[in-house]
């Protein structure tokens, strides 16, 4: 059962990667927004009239939706396809959003539109100024959000994850139809750009979205440009470790997962890229030893902004290096075992995490990169919190400066 | 018969009030049906068509309207064409569905097929004003027969125009 879920997740991620390549026609200018609004409104009026007066199928928008759309035309309606492939049409500005996924809120300066947030965001209030004064709907990690608190928010939209948290059976089935449930991750490097553009268009904050993407691109494109120039025979072979499943087995990350993208963008070769497609995601340490990786890149579900000791990361490091069978691999022989916090690798600060990985993999080629300074730039420009990444938080082990 | 008609027209031409009545009569022949509701006005180029003939139907709309319209056409007529944008209308059986955003006119053409007599009825929803209702029905008739439109005998409007031209010529001569 568990492996079946993993297979479905992999298929979903692969399809998301494919669809994200095509999703680049997001309206940017007022003219483009007007053009899309007209096309959507025309289409929806036809559907409504056909459904109401002829023998057509049920229309997506109701009479009141179309009246709102007409009043807000030509700025609305706005339409996107979210990361699950679902078409989302809004007919007026969204003003009461439950942000179960709130990575994007402060960087895009949308704090005022938020009424509810997950407790996982509240627990990192220090770096999430948007949570102040908002309803804590609970949830985060394995915990389910509190439905009653979501109702108390009286939301017009819920923005939640694709690959994390409850599914539609929770958010869609238990909410009034008027509440738009929008699924975006803001985590996966392969489609985070499209998600930022879409949310910028949907919430009418294109300038903020553009500012973030300009910063994002300045680092990600430079890093990937340099790693693309590395000859194949000079690329390091990497085992991605996503924790222990007990005994001699380790969980890993195949193609289509965030960590695999980080590894490849950082110039590494993911030795398990294709090995476990459609499988469990678990390999034995014997197999790892046989593959003889040059480095091990490990994701740790601990540490982050609100943590000041590195125990989570060092314990993960020791967990890997304690496997005797791996002690003969170049990764352990040359002390190339790298641990990164999920809170650093997954989120809009990930260009800094990518810089960290690239510098771990190729210290000479990326000697001029300073991941901590990229991270601090993100905090200062897009979060605005009084937070010094060199003095607080734990994000990577060993630290690369 | 023609002589009688000429005499009748001559008498009426001498009397202004009768002339106005005639003018009104002719205009009614050309624009027989006008419906007004919700600011929407339907006009037809003709209400009586030969078999295979076409009629242009114009719907005039309020300025800056955002409206949906369903026109139901009677048996014996089929939708032939429209100047409305392709993605802003649909044809579903004998119903024509239009969406209009900021346009003041929808023109479509019907073709008579097989003869028939009936009403064009319309319904509208104005999403900007929040009103909905019916566009008054317009009667339209199609003759039975198989002749193509170009070979049909001239309509009554043509006869009156020809008579007018003949009388004018006689007076000048």
Tab-separated table of C-alpha atoms in Angstrom, chain A residues 53 66 168 193 208 225 234 245 254-255 278 295 308-309 314 329 346 359 387 394:
chain	number	residue	atom	x	y	z
A	53	UNK	CA	-31.608	28.063	-21.576
A	66	UNK	CA	-20.771	35.931	-13.735
A	168	UNK	CA	-9.162	17.019	-1.900
A	193	UNK	CA	8.819	29.635	-11.392
A	208	UNK	CA	6.356	41.274	-6.461
A	225	UNK	CA	24.901	27.416	-16.395
A	234	UNK	CA	34.268	15.214	-14.013
A	245	UNK	CA	13.961	3.051	7.245
A	254	UNK	CA	14.666	9.287	-7.709
A	255	UNK	CA	14.166	11.569	-10.684
A	278	UNK	CA	7.853	2.718	-9.466
A	295	UNK	CA	29.360	11.975	-2.179
A	308	UNK	CA	19.988	26.946	17.276
A	309	UNK	CA	21.832	23.672	17.793
A	314	UNK	CA	24.948	15.906	13.091
A	329	UNK	CA	33.288	4.571	-0.434
A	346	UNK	CA	12.377	23.357	0.384
A	359	UNK	CA	29.757	24.542	-3.535
A	387	UNK	CA	17.260	37.608	11.326
A	394	UNK	CA	20.790	25.624	11.476
